[in-house]
PDB file of C-alpha atoms in Angstrom:
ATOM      1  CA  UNK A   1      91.322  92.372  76.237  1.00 50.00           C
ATOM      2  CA  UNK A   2      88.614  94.935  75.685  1.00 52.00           C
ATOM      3  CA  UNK A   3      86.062  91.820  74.931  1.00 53.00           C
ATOM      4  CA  UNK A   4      87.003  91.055  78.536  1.00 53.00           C
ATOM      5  CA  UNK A   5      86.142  93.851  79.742  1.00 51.00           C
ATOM      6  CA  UNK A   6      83.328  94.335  78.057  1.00 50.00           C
ATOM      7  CA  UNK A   7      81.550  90.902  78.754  1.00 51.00           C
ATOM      8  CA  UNK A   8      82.684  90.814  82.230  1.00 52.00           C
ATOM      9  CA  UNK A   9      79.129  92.356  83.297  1.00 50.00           C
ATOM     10  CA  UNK A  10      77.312  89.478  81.638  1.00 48.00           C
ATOM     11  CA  UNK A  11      79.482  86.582  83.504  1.00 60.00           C
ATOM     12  CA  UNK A  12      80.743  85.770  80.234  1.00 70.00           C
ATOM     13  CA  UNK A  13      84.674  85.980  81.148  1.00 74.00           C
ATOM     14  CA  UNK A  14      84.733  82.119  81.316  1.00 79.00           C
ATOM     15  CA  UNK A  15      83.281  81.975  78.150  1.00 79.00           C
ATOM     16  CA  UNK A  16      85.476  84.103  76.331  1.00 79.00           C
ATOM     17  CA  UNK A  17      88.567  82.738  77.740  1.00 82.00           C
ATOM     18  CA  UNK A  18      87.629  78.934  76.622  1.00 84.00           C
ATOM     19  CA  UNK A  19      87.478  80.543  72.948  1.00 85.00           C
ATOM     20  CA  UNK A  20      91.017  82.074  73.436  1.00 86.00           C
ATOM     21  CA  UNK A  21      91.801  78.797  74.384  1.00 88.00           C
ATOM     22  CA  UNK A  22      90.233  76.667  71.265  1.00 89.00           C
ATOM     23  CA  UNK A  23      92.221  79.498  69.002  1.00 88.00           C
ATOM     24  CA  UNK A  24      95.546  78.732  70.537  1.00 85.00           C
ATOM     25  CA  UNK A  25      95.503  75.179  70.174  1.00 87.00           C
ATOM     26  CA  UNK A  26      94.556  75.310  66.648  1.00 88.00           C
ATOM     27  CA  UNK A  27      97.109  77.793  65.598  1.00 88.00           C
ATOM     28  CA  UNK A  28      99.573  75.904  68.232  1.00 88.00           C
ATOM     29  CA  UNK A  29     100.023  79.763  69.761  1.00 87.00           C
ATOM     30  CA  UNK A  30     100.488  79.516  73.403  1.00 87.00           C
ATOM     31  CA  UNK A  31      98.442  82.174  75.559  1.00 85.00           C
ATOM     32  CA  UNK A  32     100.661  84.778  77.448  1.00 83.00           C
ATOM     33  CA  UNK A  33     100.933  85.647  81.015  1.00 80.00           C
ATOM     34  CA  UNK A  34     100.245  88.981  80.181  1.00 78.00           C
ATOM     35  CA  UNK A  35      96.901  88.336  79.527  1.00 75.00           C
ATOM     36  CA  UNK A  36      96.185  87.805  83.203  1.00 76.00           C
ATOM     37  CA  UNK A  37      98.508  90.777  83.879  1.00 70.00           C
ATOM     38  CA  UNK A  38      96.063  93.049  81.845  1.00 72.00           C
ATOM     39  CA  UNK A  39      92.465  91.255  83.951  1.00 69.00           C
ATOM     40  CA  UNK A  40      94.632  92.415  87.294  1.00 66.00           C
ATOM     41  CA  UNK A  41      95.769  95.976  85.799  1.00 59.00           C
ATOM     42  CA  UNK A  42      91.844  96.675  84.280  1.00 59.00           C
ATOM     43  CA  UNK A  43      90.890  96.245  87.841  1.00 52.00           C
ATOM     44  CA  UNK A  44      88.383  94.123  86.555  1.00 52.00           C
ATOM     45  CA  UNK A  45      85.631  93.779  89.105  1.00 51.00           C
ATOM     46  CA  UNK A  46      85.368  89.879  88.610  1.00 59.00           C
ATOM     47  CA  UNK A  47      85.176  86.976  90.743  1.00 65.00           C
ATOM     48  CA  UNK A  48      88.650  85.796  92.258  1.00 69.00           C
ATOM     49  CA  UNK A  49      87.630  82.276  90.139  1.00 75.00           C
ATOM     50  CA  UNK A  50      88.057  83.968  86.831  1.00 77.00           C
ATOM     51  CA  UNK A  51      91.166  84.756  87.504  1.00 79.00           C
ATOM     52  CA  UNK A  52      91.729  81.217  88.457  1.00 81.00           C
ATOM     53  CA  UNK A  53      90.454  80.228  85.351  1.00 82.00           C
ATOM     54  CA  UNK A  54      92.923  82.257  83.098  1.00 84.00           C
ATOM     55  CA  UNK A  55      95.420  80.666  84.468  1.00 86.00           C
ATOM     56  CA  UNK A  56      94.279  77.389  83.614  1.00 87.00           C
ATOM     57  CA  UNK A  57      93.493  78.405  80.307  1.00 87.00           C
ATOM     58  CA  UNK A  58      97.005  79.898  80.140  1.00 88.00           C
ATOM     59  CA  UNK A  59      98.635  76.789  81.654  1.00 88.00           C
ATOM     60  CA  UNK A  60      96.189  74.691  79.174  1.00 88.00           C
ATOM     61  CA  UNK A  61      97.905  76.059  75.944  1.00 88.00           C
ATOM     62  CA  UNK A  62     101.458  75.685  77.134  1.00 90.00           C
ATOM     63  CA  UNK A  63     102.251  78.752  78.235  1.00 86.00           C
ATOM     64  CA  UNK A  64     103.772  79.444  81.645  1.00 85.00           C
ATOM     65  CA  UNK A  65     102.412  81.230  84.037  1.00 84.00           C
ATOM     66  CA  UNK A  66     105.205  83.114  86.674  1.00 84.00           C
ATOM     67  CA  UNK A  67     104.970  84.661  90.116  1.00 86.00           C
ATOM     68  CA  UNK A  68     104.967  88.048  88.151  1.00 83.00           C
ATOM     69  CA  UNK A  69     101.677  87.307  88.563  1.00 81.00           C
ATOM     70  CA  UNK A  70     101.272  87.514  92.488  1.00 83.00           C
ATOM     71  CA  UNK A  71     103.727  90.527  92.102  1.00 83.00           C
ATOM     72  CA  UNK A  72     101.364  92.334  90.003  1.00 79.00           C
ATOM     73  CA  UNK A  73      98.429  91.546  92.351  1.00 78.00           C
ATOM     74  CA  UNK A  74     100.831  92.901  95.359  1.00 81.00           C
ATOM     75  CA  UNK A  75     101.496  96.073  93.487  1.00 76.00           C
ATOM     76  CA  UNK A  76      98.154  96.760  92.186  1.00 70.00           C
ATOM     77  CA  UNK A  77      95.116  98.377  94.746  1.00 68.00           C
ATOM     78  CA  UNK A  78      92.980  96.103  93.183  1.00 66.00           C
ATOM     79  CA  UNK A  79      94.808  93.322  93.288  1.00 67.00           C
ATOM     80  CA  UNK A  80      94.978  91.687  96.553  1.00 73.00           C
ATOM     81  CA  UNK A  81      91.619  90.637  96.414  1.00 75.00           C
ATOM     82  CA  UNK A  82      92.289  87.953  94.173  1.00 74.00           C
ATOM     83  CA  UNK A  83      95.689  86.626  95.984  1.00 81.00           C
ATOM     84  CA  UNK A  84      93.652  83.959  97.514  1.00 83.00           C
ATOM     85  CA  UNK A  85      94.850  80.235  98.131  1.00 86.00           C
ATOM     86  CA  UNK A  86      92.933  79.170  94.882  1.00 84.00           C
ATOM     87  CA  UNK A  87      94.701  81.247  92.556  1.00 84.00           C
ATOM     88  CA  UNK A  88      98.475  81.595  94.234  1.00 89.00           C
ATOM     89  CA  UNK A  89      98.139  77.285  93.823  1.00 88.00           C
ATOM     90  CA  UNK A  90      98.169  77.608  90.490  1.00 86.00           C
ATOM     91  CA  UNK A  91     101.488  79.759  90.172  1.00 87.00           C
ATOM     92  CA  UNK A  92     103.836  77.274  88.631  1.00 83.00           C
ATOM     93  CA  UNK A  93     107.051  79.259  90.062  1.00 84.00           C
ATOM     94  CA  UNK A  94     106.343  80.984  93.675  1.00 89.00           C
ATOM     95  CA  UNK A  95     109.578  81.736  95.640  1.00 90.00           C
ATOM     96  CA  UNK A  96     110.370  84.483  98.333  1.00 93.00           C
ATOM     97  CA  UNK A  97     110.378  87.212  96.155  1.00 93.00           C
ATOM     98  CA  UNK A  98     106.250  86.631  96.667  1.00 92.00           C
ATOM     99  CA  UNK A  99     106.690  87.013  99.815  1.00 94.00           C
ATOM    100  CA  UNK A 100     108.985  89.234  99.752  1.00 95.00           C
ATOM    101  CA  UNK A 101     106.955  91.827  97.880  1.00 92.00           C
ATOM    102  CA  UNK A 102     103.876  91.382 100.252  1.00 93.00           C
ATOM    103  CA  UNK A 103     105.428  92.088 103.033  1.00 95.00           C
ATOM    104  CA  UNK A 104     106.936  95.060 101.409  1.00 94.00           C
ATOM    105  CA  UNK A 105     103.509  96.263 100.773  1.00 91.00           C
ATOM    106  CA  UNK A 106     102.184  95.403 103.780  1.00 92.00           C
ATOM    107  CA  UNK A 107      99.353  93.343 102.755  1.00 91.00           C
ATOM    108  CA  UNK A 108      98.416  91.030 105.600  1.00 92.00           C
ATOM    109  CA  UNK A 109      96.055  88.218 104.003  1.00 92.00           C
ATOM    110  CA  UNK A 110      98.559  88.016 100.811  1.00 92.00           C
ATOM    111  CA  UNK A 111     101.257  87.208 103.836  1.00 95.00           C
ATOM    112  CA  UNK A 112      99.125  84.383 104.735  1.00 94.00           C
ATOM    113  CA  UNK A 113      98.244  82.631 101.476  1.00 94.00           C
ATOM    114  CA  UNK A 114     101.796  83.068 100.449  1.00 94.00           C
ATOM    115  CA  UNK A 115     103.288  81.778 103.647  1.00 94.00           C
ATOM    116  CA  UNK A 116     100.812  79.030 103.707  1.00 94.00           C
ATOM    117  CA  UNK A 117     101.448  78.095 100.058  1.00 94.00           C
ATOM    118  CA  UNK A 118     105.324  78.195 100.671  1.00 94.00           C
ATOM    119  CA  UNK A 119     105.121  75.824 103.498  1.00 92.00           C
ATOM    120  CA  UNK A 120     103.158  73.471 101.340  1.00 93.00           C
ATOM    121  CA  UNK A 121     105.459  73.524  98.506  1.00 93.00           C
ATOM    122  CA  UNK A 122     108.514  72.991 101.348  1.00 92.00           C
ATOM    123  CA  UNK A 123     110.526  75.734 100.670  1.00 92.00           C
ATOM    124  CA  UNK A 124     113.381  76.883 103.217  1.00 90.00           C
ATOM    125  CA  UNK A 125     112.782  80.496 104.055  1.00 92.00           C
ATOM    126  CA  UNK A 126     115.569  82.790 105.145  1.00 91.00           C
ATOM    127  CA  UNK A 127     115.508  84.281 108.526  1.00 87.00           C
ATOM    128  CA  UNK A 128     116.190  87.814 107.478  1.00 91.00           C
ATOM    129  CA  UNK A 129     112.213  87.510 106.013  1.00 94.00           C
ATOM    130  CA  UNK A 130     111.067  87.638 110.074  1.00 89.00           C
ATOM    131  CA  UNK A 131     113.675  91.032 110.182  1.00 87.00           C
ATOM    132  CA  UNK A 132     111.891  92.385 107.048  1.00 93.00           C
ATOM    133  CA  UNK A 133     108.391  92.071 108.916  1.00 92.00           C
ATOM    134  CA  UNK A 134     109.269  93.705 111.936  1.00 87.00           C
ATOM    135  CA  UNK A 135     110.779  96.388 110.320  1.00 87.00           C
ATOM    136  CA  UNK A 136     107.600  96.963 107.790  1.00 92.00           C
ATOM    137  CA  UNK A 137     104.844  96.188 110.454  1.00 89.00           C
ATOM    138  CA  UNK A 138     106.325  98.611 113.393  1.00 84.00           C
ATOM    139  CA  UNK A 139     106.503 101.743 111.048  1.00 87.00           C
ATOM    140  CA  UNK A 140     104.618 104.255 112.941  1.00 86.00           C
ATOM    141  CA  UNK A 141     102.051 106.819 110.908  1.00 86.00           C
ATOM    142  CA  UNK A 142     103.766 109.694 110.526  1.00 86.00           C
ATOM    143  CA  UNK A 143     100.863 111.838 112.146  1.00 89.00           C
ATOM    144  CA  UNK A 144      99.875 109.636 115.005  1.00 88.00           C
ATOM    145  CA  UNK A 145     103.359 108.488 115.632  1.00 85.00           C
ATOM    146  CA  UNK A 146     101.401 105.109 116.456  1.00 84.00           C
ATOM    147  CA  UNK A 147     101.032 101.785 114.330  1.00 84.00           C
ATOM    148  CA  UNK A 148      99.019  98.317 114.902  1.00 87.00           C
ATOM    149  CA  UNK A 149     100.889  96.662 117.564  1.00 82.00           C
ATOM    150  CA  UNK A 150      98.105  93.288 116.666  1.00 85.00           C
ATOM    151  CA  UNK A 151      98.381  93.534 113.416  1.00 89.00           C
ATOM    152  CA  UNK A 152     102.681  93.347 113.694  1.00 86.00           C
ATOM    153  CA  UNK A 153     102.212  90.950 116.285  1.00 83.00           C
ATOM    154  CA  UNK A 154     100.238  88.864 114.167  1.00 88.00           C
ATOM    155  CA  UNK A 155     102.058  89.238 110.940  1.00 91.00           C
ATOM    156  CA  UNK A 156     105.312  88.059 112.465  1.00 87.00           C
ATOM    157  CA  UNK A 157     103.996  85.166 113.902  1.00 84.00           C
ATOM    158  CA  UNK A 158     103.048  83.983 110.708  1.00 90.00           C
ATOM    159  CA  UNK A 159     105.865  84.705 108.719  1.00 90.00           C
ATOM    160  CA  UNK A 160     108.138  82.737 111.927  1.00 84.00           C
ATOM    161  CA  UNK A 161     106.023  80.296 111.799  1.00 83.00           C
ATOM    162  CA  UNK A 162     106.542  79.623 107.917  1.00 89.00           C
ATOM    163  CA  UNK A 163     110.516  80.536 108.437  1.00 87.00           C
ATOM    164  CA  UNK A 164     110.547  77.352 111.488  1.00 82.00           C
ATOM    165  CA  UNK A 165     108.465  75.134 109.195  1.00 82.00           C
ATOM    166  CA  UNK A 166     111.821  74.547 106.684  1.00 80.00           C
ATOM    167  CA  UNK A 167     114.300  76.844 107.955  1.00 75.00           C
ATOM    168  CA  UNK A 168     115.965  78.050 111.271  1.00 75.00           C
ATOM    169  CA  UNK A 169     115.774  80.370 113.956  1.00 74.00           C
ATOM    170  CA  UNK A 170     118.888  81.520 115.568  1.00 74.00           C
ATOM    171  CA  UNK A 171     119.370  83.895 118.529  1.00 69.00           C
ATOM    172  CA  UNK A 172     119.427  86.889 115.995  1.00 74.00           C
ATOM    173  CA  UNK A 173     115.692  87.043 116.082  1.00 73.00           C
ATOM    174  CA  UNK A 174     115.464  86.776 119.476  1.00 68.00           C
ATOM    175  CA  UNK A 175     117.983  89.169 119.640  1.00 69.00           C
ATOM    176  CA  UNK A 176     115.907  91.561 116.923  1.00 70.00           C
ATOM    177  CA  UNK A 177     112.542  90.974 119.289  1.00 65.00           C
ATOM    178  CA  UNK A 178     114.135  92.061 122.423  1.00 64.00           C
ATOM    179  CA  UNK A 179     115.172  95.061 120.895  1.00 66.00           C
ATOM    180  CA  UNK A 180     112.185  96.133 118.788  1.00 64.00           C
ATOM    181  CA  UNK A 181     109.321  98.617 119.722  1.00 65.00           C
ATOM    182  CA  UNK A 182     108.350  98.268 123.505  1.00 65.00           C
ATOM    183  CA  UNK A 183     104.531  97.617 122.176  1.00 65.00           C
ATOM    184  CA  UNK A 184     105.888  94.737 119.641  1.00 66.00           C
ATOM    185  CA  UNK A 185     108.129  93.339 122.401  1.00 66.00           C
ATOM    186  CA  UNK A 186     105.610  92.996 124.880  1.00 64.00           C
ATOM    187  CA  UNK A 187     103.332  91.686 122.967  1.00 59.00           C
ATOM    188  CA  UNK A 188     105.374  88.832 121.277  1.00 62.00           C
ATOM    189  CA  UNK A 189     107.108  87.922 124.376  1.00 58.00           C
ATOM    190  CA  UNK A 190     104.062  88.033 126.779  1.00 52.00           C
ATOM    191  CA  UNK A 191     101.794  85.701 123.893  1.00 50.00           C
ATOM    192  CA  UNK A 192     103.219  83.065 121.504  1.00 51.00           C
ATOM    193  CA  UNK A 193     106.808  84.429 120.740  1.00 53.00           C
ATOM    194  CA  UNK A 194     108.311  82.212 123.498  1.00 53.00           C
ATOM    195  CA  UNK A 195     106.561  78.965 122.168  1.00 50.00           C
ATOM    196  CA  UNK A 196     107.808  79.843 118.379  1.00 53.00           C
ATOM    197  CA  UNK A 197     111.320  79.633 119.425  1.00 53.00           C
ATOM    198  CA  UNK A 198     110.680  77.126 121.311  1.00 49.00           C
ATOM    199  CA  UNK A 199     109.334  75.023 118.295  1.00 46.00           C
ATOM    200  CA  UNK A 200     112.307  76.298 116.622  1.00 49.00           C
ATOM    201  CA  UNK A 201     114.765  74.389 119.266  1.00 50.00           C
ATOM    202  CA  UNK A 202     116.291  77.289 119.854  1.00 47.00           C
ATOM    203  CA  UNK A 203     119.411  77.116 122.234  1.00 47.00           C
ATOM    204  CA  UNK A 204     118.920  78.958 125.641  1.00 43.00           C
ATOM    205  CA  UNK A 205     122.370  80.149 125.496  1.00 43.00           C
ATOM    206  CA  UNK A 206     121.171  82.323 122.711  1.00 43.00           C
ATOM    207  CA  UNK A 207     119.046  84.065 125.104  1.00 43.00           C
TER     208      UNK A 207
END
């Protein structure tokens, strides 16, 4: 790990890693997840690709690579740089814990790889997800008793929008919108709210 570190500032990460990788076929000793763990905890100022690459090499030697992974990235300040579409791809197990956690953390662009990725892969998401946004993305700062009323807007479209692509929409959200922060409400129901629902065949005698 130090020799990581270390050779990072000479581009020589890729290099390294295809030496781990030579090692741990010949001594049939599969590479651990916790070596990418350790790049993403260093805070290793390295290209997003590198991290990519680990995997690969990681995957290569028969070892499996989790979404403790993207959790790690979600819970590190360093780490949501490198939660792009390239690397969450490669995550061999991604469920809606993933999600989940980035929406717990509030970190917008790991939303939409994540979401984007999930829809991909086909997998059902549970309404209580579009809940968990609103509630996260309408917390007002505690000094200017305001928050983004775009960025919430925004972030709960997408999250809807990967809930309708495999899962359902009942009159609980739409009950949930209409009695959410003014801003939100306005916002959502005067843009693309009303077309979301609609896409999600939502009964009118839910409204």
């Amino acid at each position: 790990m130090r020799e990581l570190v270390y050779f990072r500032e000479y581009g020589l990460v890729q290099f390294l890693l295809d030496k781990m990788v030579e090692a741990s076929l010949k001594t049939k000793a599969p590479l651990a997840e916790t070596l990418i763990v350790s790049m993403i905890g260093k805070g290793i100022s390295f290209h997003h690709r590198d991290l990519s690459y680990a995997i690969k090499a990681v995957k290569k030697t028969g070892g499996k690579v989790t979404q403790a992974i993207v959790i790690d990235m979600l819970s590190s300040s360093q780490g949501e740089q490198f939660c792009v579409s390239e690397v969450v791809a490669e995550i061999e197990e991604l469920t809606v814990e993933s999600l989940k956690t980035a929406i717990n953390n509030k970190k917008l662009k790991a939303i939409q790889v994540i979401c984007k990725e999930l829809q991909e892969r086909k997998v059902s998401l549970p309404e209580d997800l579009i809940e968990l946004t609103i509630t996260k993305f309408t917390e007002r700062d505690r000094f200017t008793g305001k928050f983004n009323v775009k960025q919430a807007e925004e972030t709960v479209l997408i999250v809807m929008s990967a809930v309708v692509a495999h899962g359902e929409v009942t009159g609980k959200t739409l009950a949930l919108a209409i009695g959410s922060d003014y801003d939100l409400r306005e916002a959502l129901f005067h843009r693309h709210w009303m077309l979301s629902l609609k896409l999600a065949k939502l009964p009118f005698q839910s409204v």
